[in-house]
Short mmCIF file of C-alpha atoms and ligand atoms in Angstrom, two decimals:
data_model
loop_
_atom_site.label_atom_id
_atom_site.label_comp_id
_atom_site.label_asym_id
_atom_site.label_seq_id
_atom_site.Cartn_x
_atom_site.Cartn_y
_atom_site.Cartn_z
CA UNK A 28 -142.06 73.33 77.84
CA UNK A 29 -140.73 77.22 77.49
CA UNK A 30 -139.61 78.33 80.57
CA UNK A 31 -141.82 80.65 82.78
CA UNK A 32 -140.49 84.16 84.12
CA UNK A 33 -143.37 83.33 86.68
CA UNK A 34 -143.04 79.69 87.25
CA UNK A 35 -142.54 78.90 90.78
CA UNK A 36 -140.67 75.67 89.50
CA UNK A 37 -137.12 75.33 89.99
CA UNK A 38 -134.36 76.00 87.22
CA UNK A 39 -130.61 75.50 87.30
CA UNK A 40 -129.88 79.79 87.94
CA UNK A 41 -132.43 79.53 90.52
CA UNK A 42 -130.66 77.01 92.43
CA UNK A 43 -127.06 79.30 92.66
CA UNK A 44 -129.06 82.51 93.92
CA UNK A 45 -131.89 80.25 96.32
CA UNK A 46 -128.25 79.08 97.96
CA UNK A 47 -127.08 83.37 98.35
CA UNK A 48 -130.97 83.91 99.06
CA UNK A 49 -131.20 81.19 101.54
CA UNK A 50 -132.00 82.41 105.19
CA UNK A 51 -129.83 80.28 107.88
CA UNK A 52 -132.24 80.84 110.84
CA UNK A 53 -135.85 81.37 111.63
CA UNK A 54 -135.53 84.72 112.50
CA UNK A 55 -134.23 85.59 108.96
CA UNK A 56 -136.62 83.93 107.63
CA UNK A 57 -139.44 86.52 106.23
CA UNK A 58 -143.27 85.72 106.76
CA UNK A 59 -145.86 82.61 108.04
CA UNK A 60 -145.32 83.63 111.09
CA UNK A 61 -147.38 81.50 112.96
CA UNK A 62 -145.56 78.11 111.34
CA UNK A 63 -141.98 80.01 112.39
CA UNK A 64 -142.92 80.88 116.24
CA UNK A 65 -144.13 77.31 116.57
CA UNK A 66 -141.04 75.71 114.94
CA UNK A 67 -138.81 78.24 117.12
CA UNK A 68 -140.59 76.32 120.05
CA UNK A 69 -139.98 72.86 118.95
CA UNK A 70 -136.63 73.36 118.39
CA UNK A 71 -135.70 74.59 121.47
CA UNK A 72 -137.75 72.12 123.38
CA UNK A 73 -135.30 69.54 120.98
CA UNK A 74 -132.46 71.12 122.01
CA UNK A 75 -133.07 71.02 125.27
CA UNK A 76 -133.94 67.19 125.69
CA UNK A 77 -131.21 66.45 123.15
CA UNK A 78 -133.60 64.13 121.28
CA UNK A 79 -134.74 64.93 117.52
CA UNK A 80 -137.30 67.04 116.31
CA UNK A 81 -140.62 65.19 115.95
CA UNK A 82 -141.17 64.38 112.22
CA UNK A 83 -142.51 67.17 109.95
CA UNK A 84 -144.27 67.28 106.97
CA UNK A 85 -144.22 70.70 104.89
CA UNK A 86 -147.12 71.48 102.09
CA UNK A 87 -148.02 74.13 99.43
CA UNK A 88 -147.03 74.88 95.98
CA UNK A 89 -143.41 75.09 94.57
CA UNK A 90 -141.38 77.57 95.74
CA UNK A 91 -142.69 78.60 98.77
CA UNK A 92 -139.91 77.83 101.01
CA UNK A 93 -140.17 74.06 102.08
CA UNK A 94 -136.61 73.24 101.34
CA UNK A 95 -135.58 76.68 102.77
CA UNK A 96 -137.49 75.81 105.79
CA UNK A 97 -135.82 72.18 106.00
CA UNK A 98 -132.22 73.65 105.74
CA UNK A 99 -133.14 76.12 108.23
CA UNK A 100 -134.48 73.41 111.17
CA UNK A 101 -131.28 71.53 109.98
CA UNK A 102 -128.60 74.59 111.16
CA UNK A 103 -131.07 75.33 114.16
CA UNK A 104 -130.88 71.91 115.56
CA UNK A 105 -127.35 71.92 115.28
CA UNK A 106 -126.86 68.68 113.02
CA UNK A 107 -127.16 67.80 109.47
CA UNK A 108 -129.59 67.88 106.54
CA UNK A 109 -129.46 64.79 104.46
CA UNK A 110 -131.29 65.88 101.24
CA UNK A 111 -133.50 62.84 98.90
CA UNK A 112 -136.93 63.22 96.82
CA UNK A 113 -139.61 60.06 96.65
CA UNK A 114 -138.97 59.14 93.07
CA UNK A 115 -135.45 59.36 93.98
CA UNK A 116 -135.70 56.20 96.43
CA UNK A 117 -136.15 53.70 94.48
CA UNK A 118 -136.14 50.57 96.17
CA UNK A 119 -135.92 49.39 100.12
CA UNK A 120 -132.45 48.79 99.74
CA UNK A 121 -131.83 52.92 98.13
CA UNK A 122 -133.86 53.94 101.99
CA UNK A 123 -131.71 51.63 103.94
CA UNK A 124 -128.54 53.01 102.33
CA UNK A 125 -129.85 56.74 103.31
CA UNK A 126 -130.89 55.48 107.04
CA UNK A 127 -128.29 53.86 108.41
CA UNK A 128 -125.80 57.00 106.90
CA UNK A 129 -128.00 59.60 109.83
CA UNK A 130 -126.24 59.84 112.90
CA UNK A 131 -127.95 60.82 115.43
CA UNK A 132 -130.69 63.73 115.56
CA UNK A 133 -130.23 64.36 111.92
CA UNK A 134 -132.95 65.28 109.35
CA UNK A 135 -133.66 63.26 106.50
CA UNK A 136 -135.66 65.91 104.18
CA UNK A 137 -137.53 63.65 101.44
CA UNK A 138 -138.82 66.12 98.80
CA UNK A 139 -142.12 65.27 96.62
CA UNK A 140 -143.16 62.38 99.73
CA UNK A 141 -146.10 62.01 97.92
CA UNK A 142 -144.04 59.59 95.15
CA UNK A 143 -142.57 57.29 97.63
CA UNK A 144 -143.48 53.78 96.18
CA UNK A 145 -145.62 51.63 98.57
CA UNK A 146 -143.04 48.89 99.07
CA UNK A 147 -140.14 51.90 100.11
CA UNK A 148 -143.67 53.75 102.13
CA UNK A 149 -144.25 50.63 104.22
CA UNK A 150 -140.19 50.06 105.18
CA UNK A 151 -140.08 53.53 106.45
CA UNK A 152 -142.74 53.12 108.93
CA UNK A 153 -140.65 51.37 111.60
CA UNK A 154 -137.94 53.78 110.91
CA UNK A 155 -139.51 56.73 111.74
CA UNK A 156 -141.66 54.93 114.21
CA UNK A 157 -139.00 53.11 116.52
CA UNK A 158 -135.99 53.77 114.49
CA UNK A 159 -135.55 50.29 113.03
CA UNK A 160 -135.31 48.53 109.94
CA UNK A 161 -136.05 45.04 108.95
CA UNK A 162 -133.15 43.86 106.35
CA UNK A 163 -134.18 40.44 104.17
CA UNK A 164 -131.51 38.03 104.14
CA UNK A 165 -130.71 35.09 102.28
CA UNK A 166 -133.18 33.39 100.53
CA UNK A 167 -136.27 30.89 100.05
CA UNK A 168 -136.23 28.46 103.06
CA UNK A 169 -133.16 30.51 104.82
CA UNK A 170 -134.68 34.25 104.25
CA UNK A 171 -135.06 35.70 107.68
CA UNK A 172 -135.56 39.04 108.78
CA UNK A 173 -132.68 41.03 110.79
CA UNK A 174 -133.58 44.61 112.91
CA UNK A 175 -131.05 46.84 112.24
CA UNK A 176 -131.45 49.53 115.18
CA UNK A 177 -130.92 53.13 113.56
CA UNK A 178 -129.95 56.27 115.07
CA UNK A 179 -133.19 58.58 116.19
CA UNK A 180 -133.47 61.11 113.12
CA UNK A 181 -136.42 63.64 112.14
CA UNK A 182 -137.90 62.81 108.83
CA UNK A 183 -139.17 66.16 106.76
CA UNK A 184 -141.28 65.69 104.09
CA UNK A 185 -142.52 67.97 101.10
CA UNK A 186 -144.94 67.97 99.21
CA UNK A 187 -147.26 70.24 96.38
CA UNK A 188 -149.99 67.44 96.82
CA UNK A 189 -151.34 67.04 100.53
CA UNK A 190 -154.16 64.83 99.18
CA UNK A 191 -151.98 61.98 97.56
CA UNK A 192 -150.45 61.06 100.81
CA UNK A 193 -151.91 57.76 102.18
CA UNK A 194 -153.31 58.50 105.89
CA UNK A 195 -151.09 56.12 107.37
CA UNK A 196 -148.13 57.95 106.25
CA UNK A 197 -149.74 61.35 107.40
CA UNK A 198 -150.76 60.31 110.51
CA UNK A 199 -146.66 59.86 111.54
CA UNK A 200 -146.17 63.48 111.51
CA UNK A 201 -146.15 65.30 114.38
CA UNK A 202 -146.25 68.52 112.76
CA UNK A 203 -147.61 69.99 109.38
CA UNK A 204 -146.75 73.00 107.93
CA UNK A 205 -149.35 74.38 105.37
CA UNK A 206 -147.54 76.91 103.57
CA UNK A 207 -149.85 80.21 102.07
CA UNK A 208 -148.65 82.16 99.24
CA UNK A 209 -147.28 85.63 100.81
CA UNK A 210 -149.07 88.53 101.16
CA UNK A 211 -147.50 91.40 99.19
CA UNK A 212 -145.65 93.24 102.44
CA UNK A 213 -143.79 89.82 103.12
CA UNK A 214 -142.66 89.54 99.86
CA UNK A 215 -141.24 93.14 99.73
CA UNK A 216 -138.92 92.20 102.38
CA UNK A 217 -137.98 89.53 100.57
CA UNK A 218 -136.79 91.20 97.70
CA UNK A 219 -135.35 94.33 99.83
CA UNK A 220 -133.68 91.81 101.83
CA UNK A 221 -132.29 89.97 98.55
CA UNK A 222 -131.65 93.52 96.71
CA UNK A 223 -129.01 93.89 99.54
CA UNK A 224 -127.37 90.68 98.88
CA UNK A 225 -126.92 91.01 95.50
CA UNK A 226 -125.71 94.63 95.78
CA UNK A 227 -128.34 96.28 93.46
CA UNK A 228 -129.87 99.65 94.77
CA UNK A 229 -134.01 99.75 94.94
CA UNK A 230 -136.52 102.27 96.18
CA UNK A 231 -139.57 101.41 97.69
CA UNK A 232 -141.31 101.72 95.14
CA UNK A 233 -139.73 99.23 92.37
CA UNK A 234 -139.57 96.92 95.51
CA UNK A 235 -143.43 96.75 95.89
CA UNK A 236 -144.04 96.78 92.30
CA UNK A 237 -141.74 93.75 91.84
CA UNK A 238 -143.83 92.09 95.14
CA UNK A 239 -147.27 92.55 93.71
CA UNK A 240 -146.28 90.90 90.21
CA UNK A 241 -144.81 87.86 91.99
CA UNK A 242 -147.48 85.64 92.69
CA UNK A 243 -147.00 85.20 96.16
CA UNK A 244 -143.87 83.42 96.16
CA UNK A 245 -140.47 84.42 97.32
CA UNK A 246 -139.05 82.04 94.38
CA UNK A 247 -140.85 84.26 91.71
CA UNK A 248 -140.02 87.37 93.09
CA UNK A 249 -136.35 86.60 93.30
CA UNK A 250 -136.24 85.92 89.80
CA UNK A 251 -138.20 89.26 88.68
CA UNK A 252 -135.84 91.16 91.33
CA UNK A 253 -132.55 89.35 88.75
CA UNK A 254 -134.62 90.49 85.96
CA UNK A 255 -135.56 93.68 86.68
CA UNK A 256 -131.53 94.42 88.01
CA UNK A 257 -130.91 93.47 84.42
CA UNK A 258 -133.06 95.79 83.08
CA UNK A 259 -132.28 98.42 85.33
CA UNK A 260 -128.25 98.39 84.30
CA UNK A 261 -129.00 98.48 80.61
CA UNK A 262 -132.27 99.97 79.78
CA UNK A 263 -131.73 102.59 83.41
CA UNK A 264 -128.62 103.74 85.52
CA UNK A 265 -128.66 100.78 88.13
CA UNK A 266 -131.11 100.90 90.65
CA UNK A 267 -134.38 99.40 90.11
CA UNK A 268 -136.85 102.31 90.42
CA UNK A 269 -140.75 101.70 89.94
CA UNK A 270 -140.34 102.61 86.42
CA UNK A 271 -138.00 100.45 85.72
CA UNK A 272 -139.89 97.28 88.01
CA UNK A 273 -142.85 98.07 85.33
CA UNK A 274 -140.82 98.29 82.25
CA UNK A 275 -139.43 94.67 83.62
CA UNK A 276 -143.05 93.16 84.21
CA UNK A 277 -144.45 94.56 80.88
CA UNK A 278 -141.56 93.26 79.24
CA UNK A 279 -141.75 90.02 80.51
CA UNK A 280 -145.50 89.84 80.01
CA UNK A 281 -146.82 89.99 83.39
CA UNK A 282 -149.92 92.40 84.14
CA UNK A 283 -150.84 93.72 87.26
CA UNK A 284 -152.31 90.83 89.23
CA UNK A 285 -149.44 89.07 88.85
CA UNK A 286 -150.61 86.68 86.00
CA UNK A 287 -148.68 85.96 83.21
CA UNK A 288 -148.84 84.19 79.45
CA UNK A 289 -149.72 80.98 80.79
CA UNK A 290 -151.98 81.93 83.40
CA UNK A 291 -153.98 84.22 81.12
CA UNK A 292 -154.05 81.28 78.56
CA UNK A 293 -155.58 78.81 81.34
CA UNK A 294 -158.43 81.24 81.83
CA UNK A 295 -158.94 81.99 78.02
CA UNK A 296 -159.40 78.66 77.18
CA UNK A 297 -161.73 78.35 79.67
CA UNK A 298 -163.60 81.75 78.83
CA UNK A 299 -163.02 81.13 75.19
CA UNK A 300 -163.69 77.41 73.95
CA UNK A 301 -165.95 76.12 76.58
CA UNK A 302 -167.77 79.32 77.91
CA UNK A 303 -166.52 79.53 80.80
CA UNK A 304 -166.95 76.08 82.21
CA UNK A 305 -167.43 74.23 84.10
CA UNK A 306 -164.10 72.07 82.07
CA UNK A 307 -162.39 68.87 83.45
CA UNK A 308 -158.60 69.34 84.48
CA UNK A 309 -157.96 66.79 81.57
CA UNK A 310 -159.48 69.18 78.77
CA UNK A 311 -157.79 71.90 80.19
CA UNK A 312 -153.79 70.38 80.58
CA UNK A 313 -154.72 69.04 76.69
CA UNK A 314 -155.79 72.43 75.35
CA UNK A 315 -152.99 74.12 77.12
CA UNK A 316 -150.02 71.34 76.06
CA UNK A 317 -149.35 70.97 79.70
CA UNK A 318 -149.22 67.87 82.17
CA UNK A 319 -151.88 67.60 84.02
CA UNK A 320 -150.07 67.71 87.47
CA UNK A 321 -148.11 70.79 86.03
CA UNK A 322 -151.43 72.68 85.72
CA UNK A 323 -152.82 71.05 89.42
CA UNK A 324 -149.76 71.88 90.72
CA UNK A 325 -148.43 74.99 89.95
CA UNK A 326 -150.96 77.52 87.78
CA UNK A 327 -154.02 76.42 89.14
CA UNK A 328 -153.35 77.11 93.02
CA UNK A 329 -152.36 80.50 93.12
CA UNK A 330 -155.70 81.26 90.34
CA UNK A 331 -157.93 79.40 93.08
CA UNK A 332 -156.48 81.48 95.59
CA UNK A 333 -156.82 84.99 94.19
CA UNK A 334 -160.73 83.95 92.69
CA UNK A 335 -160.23 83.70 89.27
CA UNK A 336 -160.67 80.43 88.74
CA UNK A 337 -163.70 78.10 90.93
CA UNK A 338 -163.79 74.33 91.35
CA UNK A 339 -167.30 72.67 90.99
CA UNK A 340 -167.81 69.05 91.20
CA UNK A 341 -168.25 69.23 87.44
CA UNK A 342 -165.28 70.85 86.69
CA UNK A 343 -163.20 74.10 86.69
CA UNK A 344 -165.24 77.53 85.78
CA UNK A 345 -163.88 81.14 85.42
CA UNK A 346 -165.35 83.69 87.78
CA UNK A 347 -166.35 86.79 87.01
CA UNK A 348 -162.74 88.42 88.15
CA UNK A 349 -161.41 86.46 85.48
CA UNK A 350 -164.04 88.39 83.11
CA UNK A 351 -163.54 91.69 83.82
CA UNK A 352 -159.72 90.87 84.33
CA UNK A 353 -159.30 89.49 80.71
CA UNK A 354 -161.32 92.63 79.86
CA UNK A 355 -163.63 89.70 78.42
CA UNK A 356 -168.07 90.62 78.11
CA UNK A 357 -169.09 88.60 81.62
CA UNK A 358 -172.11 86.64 80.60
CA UNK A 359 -175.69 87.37 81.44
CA UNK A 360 -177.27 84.89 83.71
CA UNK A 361 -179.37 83.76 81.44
CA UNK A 362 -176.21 82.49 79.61
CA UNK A 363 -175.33 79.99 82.03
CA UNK A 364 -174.95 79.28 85.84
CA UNK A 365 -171.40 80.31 86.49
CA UNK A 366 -171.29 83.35 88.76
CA UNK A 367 -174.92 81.36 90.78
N1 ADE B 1 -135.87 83.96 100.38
C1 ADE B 1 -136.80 83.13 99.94
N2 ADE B 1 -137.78 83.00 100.82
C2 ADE B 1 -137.46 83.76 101.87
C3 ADE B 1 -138.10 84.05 103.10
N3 ADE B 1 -139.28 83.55 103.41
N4 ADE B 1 -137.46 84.88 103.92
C4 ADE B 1 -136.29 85.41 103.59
N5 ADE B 1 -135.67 85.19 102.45
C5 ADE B 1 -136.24 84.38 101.59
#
């Protein structure tokens, strides 16, 4: 798969700079406001029992700041982050390992929750429940079950998929955090904020260029901010100006909603080979040489959001944004249904 200027996905640079990007405390932490003055509160309220944080459960596409967020409780509360993903734990045995390592009040952040297996899903409930686990031992008429007790911990789930969850699992957090794509402003900060970490002068202007081309999230526009300081020391004199923000984006292929190659592909096909829709998810990954959770995931979401793409019960249709977007004819009513 060619790598994405725009993909919220992680790669191996964006790891190094996420780690000088990071923000170490809520109130460094840029944007969903109403998600940080709520975890400000249950924090100090933890604190000041001394007990853990209740468990938490953060959602929304990649790169939106759930690990951030984790790391961020983690140094608030005082204690340590230990860091796992659901395909990662493989087996009971792989979860009791991680448990019994937490001492106590510590956060055990399980990335991608929604890939837990059922038989490692089940032998977390009475850990986060009542902080116990059962351990097998020996076997066939001499197996019996042993609790082990466990240290109280907060577990902090993330996930891109909400829906995939089972409801018992859900139903153990005490908190959810729903995170939206950032409006343009927020992401400005972001990338004046990161401008001044990595030592590369910006004027307001290249700033909100670089924000409205980064499809609201803080991952993107990090990397078009290390793009566009690339651009600005060869193809300019160093500091990224507006010109030199739009010189990046058109370089890079991305226009001014934000949207690049692949996202202007998803609605082409769409526009193109089945006029406009409504098209199954399947038909669309296929055409597009993409998995199909790739496309659910991570170009479909922010499309949804910003109305260029609909979801019927028959499928996924272009609107007429996406038309006059592409520059594409939009269709006369009598051509179809779509826009009705
Ligand atoms: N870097 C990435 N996301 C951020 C955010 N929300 N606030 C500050 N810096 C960030």
């Amino acid at each position: 798969m060619a790598e994405r200027v725009l993909s919220p996905a992680e790669s191996g640079d964006d790891d190094r700079f996420d780690r000088l990007f990071r923000p170490s405390s809520l109130d460094e932490y840029i944007g969903q406001s109403k998600h940080k003055e709520n975890l400000k509160v249950f924090v100090e309220a933890a604190r000041r029992r001394k007990e853990p944080l209740d468990h938490i459960l953060f959602c929304g596409p990649p790169g939106l700041g759930k690990t951030t967020l984790a790391y961020i409780l983690a140094k608030e509360m005082g204690v340590t982050l230990h860091s796992t993903s659901g395909p990662a734990v493989e087996h009971k045995g792989a979860l009791a390992g991680l448990l019994t390592k937490l001492e106590a009040n510590d956060l055990l952040f399980i990335d991608e929750i929604h890939r837990l297996t059922p038989a490692v899903e089940e032998s977390l409930y009475p850990a986060i429940e009542a902080f116990q686990i059962d351990i097998m031992t020996g076997d066939g008429p001499y197996a019996t079950t042993i609790q082990l007790a466990l240290k109280p911990f907060t577990m902090v789930g993330a996930t891109t998929r909400t829906g995939l969850l089972t409801a018992p699992l859900l139903s153990r957090f005490g908190y959810i955090v729903r995170l939206d794509y950032y409006p343009v402003e927020d992401l400005e900060k972001i990338i004046l904020r990161s401008a001044r970490l990595l030592e590369v002068p910006i004027d307001p202007a290249g700033a909100r260029e670089l924000a409205a081309r980064s499809r609201g999230t803080p991952r993107v526009a990090n990397r078009l901010l290390r793009r566009a300081r690339d651009f600005a020391e060869v193809l300019g004199k160093g500091a990224i100006t507006g010109a030199i923000a739009r010189t990046t984006a058109e370089r890079l292929e991305i226009d001014s909603a934000g949207l690049d190659e692949m996202d202007r592909r998803l609605l082409t096909v769409i526009i193109e080979h089945y006029d406009g829709g409504p098209v199954g998810i399947d038909t669309i990954a296929a055409a597009l040489s993409e998995p199909r959770d790739t496309v659910e995931d991570v170009y479909e979401p922010f499309l949804l959001q910003q109305g260029f793409l609909g979801r019927t019960p028959r499928g996924r249709i272009a609107t007429r944004k996406a038309y006059e977007h592409l520059g594409k004819p939009t269709p006369t009513p009598a051509q179809g249904d779509m826009f009705s």
